[in-house]
CSV table of C-alpha atoms and ligand atoms in Angstrom, one decimal:
chain,number,residue,atom,x,y,z
A,1,UNK,CA,24.7,13.7,-12.4
A,2,UNK,CA,28.0,15.4,-11.8
A,3,UNK,CA,30.0,17.5,-9.4
A,4,UNK,CA,28.4,15.8,-6.3
A,5,UNK,CA,29.5,17.6,-3.2
A,6,UNK,CA,30.4,14.2,-1.8
A,7,UNK,CA,33.3,14.0,-4.2
A,8,UNK,CA,35.0,16.7,-2.2
A,9,UNK,CA,34.0,15.2,1.1
A,10,UNK,CA,35.6,11.8,0.3
A,11,UNK,CA,38.6,13.3,-1.4
A,12,UNK,CA,40.8,14.1,1.6
A,13,UNK,CA,41.9,10.6,2.5
A,14,UNK,CA,44.9,8.4,2.6
A,15,UNK,CA,45.7,6.6,-0.7
A,16,UNK,CA,44.6,3.0,-0.9
A,17,UNK,CA,47.4,0.3,-0.4
A,18,UNK,CA,48.8,-0.4,-3.8
A,19,UNK,CA,48.0,-4.1,-3.8
A,20,UNK,CA,44.3,-3.4,-3.1
A,21,UNK,CA,43.9,-0.7,-5.6
A,22,UNK,CA,42.6,-2.8,-8.5
A,23,UNK,CA,39.7,-4.2,-6.6
A,24,UNK,CA,38.9,-0.9,-5.0
A,25,UNK,CA,38.8,0.9,-8.3
A,26,UNK,CA,36.4,-1.8,-9.7
A,27,UNK,CA,33.7,-0.5,-7.3
A,28,UNK,CA,32.2,2.3,-9.3
A,29,UNK,CA,29.0,4.3,-8.9
A,30,UNK,CA,27.9,3.2,-12.4
A,31,UNK,CA,28.1,-0.5,-11.3
A,32,UNK,CA,26.3,0.2,-8.1
A,33,UNK,CA,23.6,2.1,-10.0
A,34,UNK,CA,23.1,-0.7,-12.5
A,35,UNK,CA,22.9,-3.4,-9.8
A,36,UNK,CA,20.5,-1.5,-7.5
A,37,UNK,CA,18.3,-0.6,-10.6
A,38,UNK,CA,17.6,-4.3,-11.1
A,39,UNK,CA,17.3,-5.1,-7.4
A,40,UNK,CA,14.8,-2.3,-6.8
A,41,UNK,CA,13.4,-2.2,-10.3
A,42,UNK,CA,9.9,-3.4,-11.4
A,43,UNK,CA,11.0,-7.0,-12.1
A,44,UNK,CA,11.5,-8.1,-8.5
A,45,UNK,CA,8.4,-6.3,-7.2
A,46,UNK,CA,10.0,-5.3,-3.9
A,47,UNK,CA,11.3,-8.8,-3.1
A,48,UNK,CA,8.6,-9.8,-0.7
A,49,UNK,CA,9.1,-12.9,1.4
A,50,UNK,CA,7.1,-15.8,-0.1
A,51,UNK,CA,6.4,-13.7,-3.3
A,52,UNK,CA,7.6,-14.4,-6.9
A,53,UNK,CA,9.8,-11.3,-6.9
A,54,UNK,CA,11.9,-12.6,-4.0
A,55,UNK,CA,12.6,-15.8,-5.8
A,56,UNK,CA,13.5,-14.1,-9.0
A,57,UNK,CA,15.8,-11.8,-7.1
A,58,UNK,CA,17.5,-14.7,-5.3
A,59,UNK,CA,18.2,-16.4,-8.7
A,60,UNK,CA,19.5,-13.2,-10.1
A,61,UNK,CA,21.9,-12.6,-7.2
A,62,UNK,CA,23.1,-16.2,-7.5
A,63,UNK,CA,23.7,-15.7,-11.2
A,64,UNK,CA,25.7,-12.5,-10.5
A,65,UNK,CA,27.9,-14.3,-8.0
A,66,UNK,CA,28.5,-17.1,-10.5
A,67,UNK,CA,29.3,-14.5,-13.2
A,68,UNK,CA,31.9,-12.9,-10.9
A,69,UNK,CA,33.5,-16.3,-10.2
A,70,UNK,CA,32.3,-16.6,-6.6
A,71,UNK,CA,31.7,-20.3,-5.7
A,72,UNK,CA,28.4,-21.7,-4.5
A,73,UNK,CA,28.4,-22.6,-0.8
A,74,UNK,CA,27.2,-26.2,-1.4
A,75,UNK,CA,29.4,-28.7,-3.1
A,76,UNK,CA,26.4,-29.7,-5.4
A,77,UNK,CA,26.7,-26.3,-7.0
A,78,UNK,CA,23.8,-24.6,-5.2
A,79,UNK,CA,23.9,-21.1,-3.8
A,80,UNK,CA,20.6,-21.6,-1.9
A,81,UNK,CA,20.0,-22.5,1.7
A,82,UNK,CA,16.3,-23.1,1.9
A,83,UNK,CA,14.6,-21.5,4.9
A,84,UNK,CA,11.3,-23.1,5.8
A,85,UNK,CA,8.3,-20.8,6.5
A,86,UNK,CA,4.6,-21.1,6.6
A,87,UNK,CA,2.2,-19.2,4.4
A,88,UNK,CA,-1.3,-18.5,5.4
A,89,UNK,CA,-3.8,-18.5,2.6
A,90,UNK,CA,-7.4,-17.5,3.3
A,91,UNK,CA,-10.1,-20.0,2.3
A,92,UNK,CA,-11.8,-17.2,0.5
A,93,UNK,CA,-15.1,-18.9,-0.3
A,94,UNK,CA,-15.6,-19.4,3.4
A,95,UNK,CA,-14.7,-15.9,4.5
A,96,UNK,CA,-17.5,-13.4,5.2
A,97,UNK,CA,-18.9,-10.7,7.4
A,98,UNK,CA,-22.3,-11.1,9.0
A,99,UNK,CA,-23.8,-7.9,10.3
A,100,UNK,CA,-26.9,-6.2,11.6
A,101,UNK,CA,-30.0,-6.0,9.3
A,102,UNK,CA,-29.3,-9.5,7.9
A,103,UNK,CA,-26.4,-8.2,5.8
A,104,UNK,CA,-23.8,-10.7,4.7
A,105,UNK,CA,-20.7,-9.7,2.9
A,106,UNK,CA,-18.9,-12.5,1.1
A,107,UNK,CA,-15.2,-11.9,1.0
A,108,UNK,CA,-14.7,-13.0,-2.6
A,109,UNK,CA,-14.6,-9.8,-4.6
A,110,UNK,CA,-15.2,-7.6,-1.5
A,111,UNK,CA,-12.5,-8.2,1.1
A,112,UNK,CA,-8.8,-8.7,0.6
A,113,UNK,CA,-6.8,-9.9,3.6
A,114,UNK,CA,-3.2,-8.9,4.5
A,115,UNK,CA,-2.9,-10.6,7.8
A,116,UNK,CA,-4.9,-13.2,9.7
A,117,UNK,CA,-5.9,-13.9,13.2
A,118,UNK,CA,-5.0,-17.2,14.8
A,119,UNK,CA,-8.8,-17.8,15.2
A,120,UNK,CA,-10.9,-18.8,12.2
A,121,UNK,CA,-13.5,-16.2,13.1
A,122,UNK,CA,-13.9,-13.1,15.4
A,123,UNK,CA,-16.9,-11.4,16.8
A,124,UNK,CA,-16.7,-7.7,17.7
A,125,UNK,CA,-18.4,-4.3,17.8
A,126,UNK,CA,-18.6,-2.7,14.4
A,127,UNK,CA,-17.0,0.7,14.3
A,128,UNK,CA,-16.5,3.0,11.2
A,129,UNK,CA,-13.8,5.6,11.3
A,130,UNK,CA,-13.3,8.3,8.7
A,131,UNK,CA,-9.7,9.6,9.2
A,132,UNK,CA,-8.8,13.1,8.4
A,133,UNK,CA,-5.7,13.8,6.2
A,134,UNK,CA,-3.6,14.6,9.3
A,135,UNK,CA,-2.8,13.4,12.8
A,136,UNK,CA,-5.8,12.6,14.9
A,137,UNK,CA,-6.9,11.2,18.3
A,138,UNK,CA,-9.4,8.5,19.1
A,139,UNK,CA,-11.6,9.9,21.9
A,140,UNK,CA,-11.3,7.9,25.2
A,141,UNK,CA,-15.0,7.2,25.1
A,142,UNK,CA,-14.6,5.0,22.0
A,143,UNK,CA,-13.4,1.5,22.7
A,144,UNK,CA,-11.7,-0.1,19.8
A,145,UNK,CA,-10.3,-3.0,21.6
A,146,UNK,CA,-11.5,-6.3,20.1
A,147,UNK,CA,-13.7,-4.3,17.7
A,148,UNK,CA,-14.0,-4.8,13.9
A,149,UNK,CA,-13.0,-1.4,12.6
A,150,UNK,CA,-13.7,-0.3,9.0
A,151,UNK,CA,-11.8,2.9,8.2
A,152,UNK,CA,-11.3,5.4,5.4
A,153,UNK,CA,-7.8,6.9,5.0
A,154,UNK,CA,-6.0,8.6,2.1
A,155,UNK,CA,-2.7,7.1,0.9
A,156,UNK,CA,-0.7,9.9,2.5
A,157,UNK,CA,-2.1,9.2,6.0
A,158,UNK,CA,-2.6,5.5,5.6
A,159,UNK,CA,0.4,4.4,7.6
A,160,UNK,CA,-0.3,6.8,10.4
A,161,UNK,CA,-4.0,6.0,10.5
A,162,UNK,CA,-3.6,2.2,10.4
A,163,UNK,CA,-0.9,2.3,13.2
A,164,UNK,CA,-3.1,4.6,15.3
A,165,UNK,CA,-6.1,2.3,15.0
A,166,UNK,CA,-4.0,-0.8,15.5
A,167,UNK,CA,-2.5,0.6,18.7
A,168,UNK,CA,-6.0,0.3,20.2
A,169,UNK,CA,-5.9,-3.5,19.6
A,170,UNK,CA,-9.0,-4.1,17.4
A,171,UNK,CA,-9.7,-7.6,16.4
A,172,UNK,CA,-9.8,-6.5,12.7
A,173,UNK,CA,-9.1,-3.4,10.7
A,174,UNK,CA,-10.3,-3.1,7.2
A,175,UNK,CA,-9.5,-0.1,5.0
A,176,UNK,CA,-12.2,1.0,2.5
A,177,UNK,CA,-11.0,1.0,-1.1
A,178,UNK,CA,-12.5,1.3,-4.5
A,179,UNK,CA,-12.9,-1.8,-6.7
A,180,UNK,CA,-12.3,-5.5,-5.6
A,181,UNK,CA,-9.4,-6.0,-3.2
A,182,UNK,CA,-7.3,-9.1,-3.4
A,183,UNK,CA,-5.7,-11.0,-0.5
A,184,UNK,CA,-2.0,-11.0,0.1
A,185,UNK,CA,-0.8,-14.5,1.2
A,186,UNK,CA,1.4,-13.5,4.0
A,187,UNK,CA,4.2,-15.8,5.1
A,188,UNK,CA,4.5,-16.4,8.9
A,189,UNK,CA,6.7,-18.3,11.1
A,190,UNK,CA,6.1,-20.3,14.2
A,191,UNK,CA,6.9,-17.8,16.9
A,192,UNK,CA,5.1,-14.9,15.3
A,193,UNK,CA,2.7,-13.2,17.8
A,194,UNK,CA,-1.0,-13.3,17.0
A,195,UNK,CA,-2.1,-10.2,15.2
A,196,UNK,CA,-5.2,-8.4,14.1
A,197,UNK,CA,-6.9,-9.3,10.9
A,198,UNK,CA,-5.9,-6.6,8.4
A,199,UNK,CA,-7.0,-5.9,4.9
A,200,UNK,CA,-9.2,-4.0,2.5
A,201,UNK,CA,-12.9,-3.9,1.9
A,202,UNK,CA,-14.7,-2.5,-1.1
A,203,UNK,CA,-16.7,0.7,-0.7
A,204,UNK,CA,-19.8,-0.9,-2.2
A,205,UNK,CA,-19.7,-3.6,0.5
A,206,UNK,CA,-19.2,-1.0,3.2
A,207,UNK,CA,-22.2,1.0,2.0
A,208,UNK,CA,-24.3,-2.1,2.5
A,209,UNK,CA,-23.0,-2.4,6.1
A,210,UNK,CA,-23.7,1.2,6.7
A,211,UNK,CA,-27.2,1.0,5.4
A,212,UNK,CA,-27.8,-2.2,7.4
A,213,UNK,CA,-26.7,-0.4,10.5
A,214,UNK,CA,-29.1,2.5,9.8
A,215,UNK,CA,-26.4,4.9,8.6
A,216,UNK,CA,-26.0,6.9,5.4
A,217,UNK,CA,-23.9,5.3,2.6
A,218,UNK,CA,-20.7,7.1,1.8
A,219,UNK,CA,-19.9,6.0,-1.7
A,220,UNK,CA,-16.6,5.9,-3.7
A,221,UNK,CA,-14.1,8.7,-3.6
A,222,UNK,CA,-15.6,10.8,-0.8
A,223,UNK,CA,-13.2,13.5,0.5
A,224,UNK,CA,-11.7,13.0,3.9
A,225,UNK,CA,-13.3,15.0,6.7
A,226,UNK,CA,-11.3,17.8,8.5
A,227,UNK,CA,-11.7,16.0,11.8
A,228,UNK,CA,-11.9,12.3,12.7
A,229,UNK,CA,-15.5,11.0,12.4
A,230,UNK,CA,-16.4,7.9,14.3
A,231,UNK,CA,-19.6,6.0,13.7
A,232,UNK,CA,-20.5,3.4,16.3
A,233,UNK,CA,-23.9,1.8,15.4
A,234,UNK,CA,-23.5,-0.4,18.5
A,235,UNK,CA,-24.0,-3.6,16.6
A,236,UNK,CA,-21.8,-6.6,16.7
A,237,UNK,CA,-20.6,-8.3,13.6
A,238,UNK,CA,-18.8,-11.6,13.0
A,239,UNK,CA,-15.9,-11.9,10.6
A,240,UNK,CA,-15.1,-15.4,9.4
A,241,UNK,CA,-11.5,-15.7,8.2
A,242,UNK,CA,-10.5,-19.4,8.0
A,243,UNK,CA,-7.0,-19.9,6.6
A,244,UNK,CA,-5.1,-22.8,5.1
A,245,UNK,CA,-1.5,-23.1,6.2
A,246,UNK,CA,1.0,-24.3,3.6
A,247,UNK,CA,4.7,-24.7,3.9
A,248,UNK,CA,6.9,-22.5,1.7
A,249,UNK,CA,10.6,-22.2,1.3
A,250,UNK,CA,12.6,-19.0,0.8
A,251,UNK,CA,16.3,-19.1,0.1
A,252,UNK,CA,19.3,-17.5,1.8
A,253,UNK,CA,21.7,-16.9,-1.1
A,254,UNK,CA,25.3,-17.9,-0.2
A,255,UNK,CA,28.5,-17.8,-2.1
A,256,UNK,CA,32.2,-18.2,-1.0
A,257,UNK,CA,35.6,-17.0,-2.2
A,258,UNK,CA,38.1,-19.5,-0.8
A,259,UNK,CA,41.0,-18.1,1.1
A,260,UNK,CA,44.5,-18.0,-0.4
A,261,UNK,CA,46.1,-19.7,2.6
A,262,UNK,CA,45.4,-23.5,2.8
A,263,UNK,CA,46.0,-23.4,6.5
A,264,UNK,CA,43.6,-20.6,7.2
A,265,UNK,CA,40.9,-20.9,4.6
A,266,UNK,CA,38.6,-22.9,6.8
A,267,UNK,CA,38.2,-19.7,8.7
A,268,UNK,CA,36.0,-17.1,7.1
A,269,UNK,CA,34.7,-13.6,7.2
A,270,UNK,CA,30.9,-13.3,6.6
A,271,UNK,CA,29.6,-10.3,4.6
A,272,UNK,CA,25.8,-10.0,4.8
A,273,UNK,CA,22.9,-8.0,3.6
A,274,UNK,CA,19.2,-8.9,3.6
A,275,UNK,CA,17.8,-9.4,0.2
A,276,UNK,CA,14.1,-9.3,1.0
A,277,UNK,CA,11.9,-6.2,1.5
A,278,UNK,CA,8.2,-5.7,2.0
A,279,UNK,CA,7.2,-6.4,-1.6
A,280,UNK,CA,3.6,-6.4,-2.7
A,281,UNK,CA,0.9,-5.5,-0.2
A,282,UNK,CA,-2.7,-4.5,-0.6
A,283,UNK,CA,-1.5,-0.9,-0.3
A,284,UNK,CA,0.9,-1.2,-3.3
A,285,UNK,CA,4.5,-2.3,-4.0
A,286,UNK,CA,7.3,-1.5,-1.7
A,287,UNK,CA,10.5,-1.7,-3.8
A,288,UNK,CA,13.1,-1.1,-1.0
A,289,UNK,CA,15.8,0.7,-3.0
A,290,UNK,CA,17.7,1.8,0.1
A,291,UNK,CA,16.2,-1.1,2.2
A,292,UNK,CA,18.1,-3.1,1.1
A,293,UNK,CA,18.8,-2.8,-2.6
A,294,UNK,CA,21.7,-0.5,-1.5
A,295,UNK,CA,23.3,-3.1,0.8
A,296,UNK,CA,22.9,-5.9,-1.7
A,297,UNK,CA,24.4,-3.9,-4.5
A,298,UNK,CA,27.3,-3.1,-2.2
A,299,UNK,CA,27.9,-6.8,-1.2
A,300,UNK,CA,27.8,-7.9,-4.9
A,301,UNK,CA,30.3,-5.1,-5.7
A,302,UNK,CA,32.6,-6.3,-2.9
A,303,UNK,CA,32.4,-9.9,-4.2
A,304,UNK,CA,33.3,-8.7,-7.7
A,305,UNK,CA,36.1,-6.5,-6.3
A,306,UNK,CA,37.7,-9.4,-4.4
A,307,UNK,CA,37.6,-11.5,-7.5
A,308,UNK,CA,39.1,-8.7,-9.6
A,309,UNK,CA,42.0,-7.9,-7.2
A,310,UNK,CA,45.2,-10.0,-7.6
A,311,UNK,CA,45.8,-10.2,-3.9
A,312,UNK,CA,43.2,-12.3,-2.0
A,313,UNK,CA,42.5,-12.6,1.7
A,314,UNK,CA,44.1,-15.6,3.4
A,315,UNK,CA,40.8,-16.6,4.9
A,316,UNK,CA,37.7,-17.4,2.9
A,317,UNK,CA,35.0,-14.7,2.5
A,318,UNK,CA,31.4,-15.9,2.6
A,319,UNK,CA,28.6,-13.7,1.2
A,320,UNK,CA,25.1,-14.2,2.5
A,321,UNK,CA,22.0,-12.5,1.1
A,322,UNK,CA,19.5,-13.1,3.9
A,323,UNK,CA,15.9,-14.1,3.4
A,324,UNK,CA,13.0,-12.9,5.5
A,325,UNK,CA,14.8,-10.2,7.5
A,326,UNK,CA,11.8,-7.8,7.4
A,327,UNK,CA,9.6,-10.3,9.2
A,328,UNK,CA,12.0,-10.8,12.1
A,329,UNK,CA,15.6,-11.7,11.0
A,330,UNK,CA,14.3,-15.1,10.1
A,331,UNK,CA,16.9,-16.0,7.4
A,332,UNK,CA,19.9,-15.1,9.5
A,333,UNK,CA,18.5,-16.8,12.6
A,334,UNK,CA,18.0,-19.9,10.5
A,335,UNK,CA,21.6,-19.7,9.2
A,336,UNK,CA,23.0,-19.3,12.7
A,337,UNK,CA,21.0,-22.3,13.9
A,338,UNK,CA,22.1,-24.4,10.9
A,339,UNK,CA,25.3,-22.8,9.6
A,340,UNK,CA,26.6,-24.3,6.3
A,341,UNK,CA,30.2,-23.8,7.6
A,342,UNK,CA,31.0,-24.0,11.3
A,343,UNK,CA,30.1,-20.8,13.2
A,344,UNK,CA,33.3,-21.1,15.3
A,345,UNK,CA,35.2,-20.5,12.1
A,346,UNK,CA,33.6,-17.2,11.4
A,347,UNK,CA,36.2,-14.6,12.3
A,348,UNK,CA,33.8,-11.6,12.0
A,349,UNK,CA,30.5,-10.7,10.4
A,350,UNK,CA,30.1,-7.5,8.4
A,351,UNK,CA,26.5,-6.5,7.7
A,352,UNK,CA,25.2,-3.8,5.4
A,353,UNK,CA,21.6,-2.6,5.7
A,354,UNK,CA,20.4,0.7,4.2
A,355,UNK,CA,23.5,2.6,3.1
A,356,UNK,CA,22.0,4.6,0.2
A,357,UNK,CA,20.5,7.6,1.9
A,358,UNK,CA,21.4,10.6,3.9
A,359,UNK,CA,20.0,10.4,7.3
A,360,UNK,CA,17.2,12.9,7.8
A,361,UNK,CA,15.1,13.5,10.9
A,362,UNK,CA,13.7,16.4,13.0
A,363,UNK,CA,17.2,16.8,14.4
A,364,UNK,CA,19.4,16.7,11.3
A,365,UNK,CA,18.9,17.4,7.6
A,366,UNK,CA,19.8,15.2,4.7
A,367,UNK,CA,22.3,17.9,3.5
A,368,UNK,CA,24.3,17.6,6.7
A,369,UNK,CA,24.6,13.8,6.2
A,370,UNK,CA,26.0,13.6,2.7
A,371,UNK,CA,29.2,12.0,4.0
A,372,UNK,CA,28.0,10.4,7.3
A,373,UNK,CA,27.2,6.8,8.1
A,374,UNK,CA,26.5,4.8,11.3
A,375,UNK,CA,28.9,2.2,12.5
A,376,UNK,CA,26.9,0.0,14.9
A,377,UNK,CA,27.9,-2.9,17.2
A,378,UNK,CA,31.6,-2.9,16.4
A,379,UNK,CA,32.5,-2.4,20.0
A,380,UNK,CA,29.9,-4.5,21.7
A,381,UNK,CA,30.9,-7.5,23.8
A,382,UNK,CA,34.5,-6.5,23.8
A,383,UNK,CA,34.7,-6.4,20.0
A,384,UNK,CA,37.7,-4.7,18.4
A,385,UNK,CA,36.4,-4.6,14.8
A,386,UNK,CA,35.6,-1.0,15.5
A,387,UNK,CA,39.3,0.0,15.4
A,388,UNK,CA,40.0,-2.0,12.2
A,389,UNK,CA,37.0,-0.4,10.4
A,390,UNK,CA,38.1,3.1,11.6
A,391,UNK,CA,41.6,2.4,10.1
A,392,UNK,CA,40.1,1.2,6.8
A,393,UNK,CA,38.1,4.4,6.8
A,394,UNK,CA,41.3,6.5,6.6
A,395,UNK,CA,41.2,5.5,2.9
A,396,UNK,CA,37.5,6.3,2.5
A,397,UNK,CA,36.7,9.4,4.6
A,398,UNK,CA,33.2,8.7,6.1
A,399,UNK,CA,32.2,10.8,9.1
A,400,UNK,CA,31.0,8.1,11.5
A,401,UNK,CA,28.1,8.5,13.8
A,402,UNK,CA,27.6,6.2,16.8
A,403,UNK,CA,24.2,7.2,18.0
A,404,UNK,CA,22.2,4.3,16.7
A,405,UNK,CA,23.6,1.5,18.9
A,406,UNK,CA,20.1,0.8,20.1
A,407,UNK,CA,19.2,-0.7,16.7
A,408,UNK,CA,22.1,-3.3,16.8
A,409,UNK,CA,19.5,-6.0,17.4
A,410,UNK,CA,17.4,-5.0,14.4
A,411,UNK,CA,19.4,-6.4,11.5
A,412,UNK,CA,21.0,-9.8,10.7
A,413,UNK,CA,24.4,-9.2,12.4
A,414,UNK,CA,22.7,-9.6,15.7
A,415,UNK,CA,22.1,-13.3,15.3
A,416,UNK,CA,25.9,-13.8,14.8
A,417,UNK,CA,26.8,-11.5,17.7
A,418,UNK,CA,24.5,-13.6,19.9
A,419,UNK,CA,26.6,-16.6,18.9
A,420,UNK,CA,29.9,-14.9,20.0
A,421,UNK,CA,30.9,-13.6,16.6
A,422,UNK,CA,32.3,-10.0,16.5
A,423,UNK,CA,29.9,-8.1,14.2
A,424,UNK,CA,29.5,-4.7,12.6
A,425,UNK,CA,26.5,-3.1,11.1
A,426,UNK,CA,26.9,-0.3,8.6
A,427,UNK,CA,23.8,1.8,8.4
A,428,UNK,CA,23.1,5.1,6.6
A,429,UNK,CA,20.3,6.2,8.9
A,430,UNK,CA,16.6,6.6,9.0
A,431,UNK,CA,14.8,9.0,6.6
A,432,UNK,CA,11.2,9.8,5.8
A,433,UNK,CA,11.0,7.1,3.0
A,434,UNK,CA,11.9,4.3,5.4
A,435,UNK,CA,9.4,1.4,4.8
A,436,UNK,CA,7.4,3.6,2.4
A,437,UNK,CA,6.6,3.1,-1.2
A,438,UNK,CA,8.8,6.2,-1.8
A,439,UNK,CA,12.0,4.3,-1.0
A,440,UNK,CA,12.9,4.4,-4.7
A,441,UNK,CA,16.1,4.4,-6.8
A,442,UNK,CA,15.8,8.1,-7.7
A,443,UNK,CA,16.4,9.1,-4.1
A,444,UNK,CA,19.6,7.2,-3.6
A,445,UNK,CA,23.1,8.6,-2.9
A,446,UNK,CA,25.1,6.2,-5.1
A,447,UNK,CA,28.4,7.7,-4.0
A,448,UNK,CA,27.6,6.7,-0.4
A,449,UNK,CA,26.8,3.1,-1.4
A,450,UNK,CA,30.1,3.0,-3.3
A,451,UNK,CA,32.0,4.3,-0.3
A,452,UNK,CA,30.3,1.8,2.0
A,453,UNK,CA,31.2,-1.1,-0.4
A,454,UNK,CA,34.8,0.2,-0.6
A,455,UNK,CA,35.0,0.5,3.2
A,456,UNK,CA,34.0,-3.1,3.7
A,457,UNK,CA,36.3,-4.2,0.8
A,458,UNK,CA,39.3,-2.7,2.7
A,459,UNK,CA,37.9,-4.0,6.0
A,460,UNK,CA,38.0,-7.5,4.7
A,461,UNK,CA,41.8,-7.4,4.2
A,462,UNK,CA,42.4,-5.5,7.5
A,463,UNK,CA,40.3,-8.0,9.4
A,464,UNK,CA,42.1,-10.9,7.6
A,465,UNK,CA,45.4,-9.5,8.9
A,466,UNK,CA,44.0,-9.3,12.4
A,467,UNK,CA,42.4,-12.7,12.7
A,468,UNK,CA,39.3,-13.7,14.7
A,469,UNK,CA,37.2,-11.1,16.6
A,470,UNK,CA,35.5,-13.1,19.3
A,471,UNK,CA,33.0,-11.4,21.6
A,472,UNK,CA,31.3,-12.3,24.9
A,473,UNK,CA,27.6,-11.8,24.3
A,474,UNK,CA,25.9,-9.2,26.5
A,475,UNK,CA,22.9,-7.1,25.7
A,476,UNK,CA,24.0,-4.0,23.7
A,477,UNK,CA,24.7,-0.9,25.6
A,478,UNK,CA,25.6,2.7,24.8
A,479,UNK,CA,29.2,3.1,23.6
A,480,UNK,CA,31.6,6.0,24.0
A,481,UNK,CA,31.8,7.7,20.6
A,482,UNK,CA,35.3,7.7,19.1
A,483,UNK,CA,35.1,9.9,16.1
A,484,UNK,CA,38.5,9.3,14.5
A,485,UNK,CA,41.6,7.3,15.3
A,486,UNK,CA,44.6,9.6,14.8
A,487,UNK,CA,47.6,8.1,13.1
A,488,UNK,CA,50.8,7.9,15.1
A,489,UNK,CA,52.7,10.6,13.1
B,507,LIG,ZN1,16.7,-3.4,6.1
């Protein structure tokens, strides 16, 4: 990889202040690449909440912080704030489907569950749907609400098809797969809304259900139809899905670099990125290279840069790798409820989530977004962080976009903002691989991650000069775009 067009784009900038150069230079694309290759590599299996991969990743991140000389947040030497969650585990030997024609399908070996209802069993109309390999409509005459839907969909249309069916609020939706599906033991938390039972069912079991309903078996590996096919044998089935709830704990990983000024070091800047991603599901492993391997590699690089540089911020810098963001900002919410250091001493919160890709949508192409990034929330609630970050960017050269303000509440900074802490959210933008298994390392723009890390590295010093950034909470609103702040000369 050489001669990236980004080099030219980021070249026309103000030189870095001399006393910050050493740290800035330590943030290299090689380092970013090696960090994110581990974070989004096979070992951590997509860092799913409640899964082995997340725990391994948390230990690895803590090890990196220690290696750089960052101190653990707890005086007993621990980097981990344990976030309690509940995990639902199906009592698989009691799970089954009972259907017409005296057919009983035992779940063991035949059904793998991804999510569970709050009820131990559901009763509904049995409906089979064979999805075409393109967008489709459910005819209004077919009522899927509270039904038990069994559907066929190819990998390429799986997300679309399952969302389409789920939008009709069935009691359960099971995708037909070959072989014996396994259950995913999903973590939940108390306030989570009740959801449909979702999972996979083996094609041999489905053939028995079809035959029991007087329909033709379909068999393994049948090609998808050109149009949606819906089979409604007008028989009801019961699906028993009792679960056992067991407590689990997932850690926020937190380290601190103490400030150089004894009178100010109780105040601190928080730099955050969520460490979790989707992980292993019945559909496969979601590695989350951009979401949020990119942000975590940036935050680790900032920590290392601050330790490398001779000049340190006067205030402390606290690094938080949040747990369970993908299931509803759970780790950051927990931190803000039970902060390890007083929240009133947080001068600002700088969050990074997905900074490794070029935004790409129907309206703009990835090529147009080599050097662009979204700065979100930095003017909300009377915040002035926006100006400080724009000044720091004079040394970096991002083209900022301000058109994603509506997602300010969709990452961890929002929990800090709600508590009156001036916050900023750096975000590369959405792309077709967002929350797909194709969010992989080979599609990352390492130069952009490097630039994002350098931007926040410089922002830390600028924000430290400025002091606290208090805000008055109000629901986020559209902001006036200010593209660049011109210097006085
Ligand atoms: Zn994310």
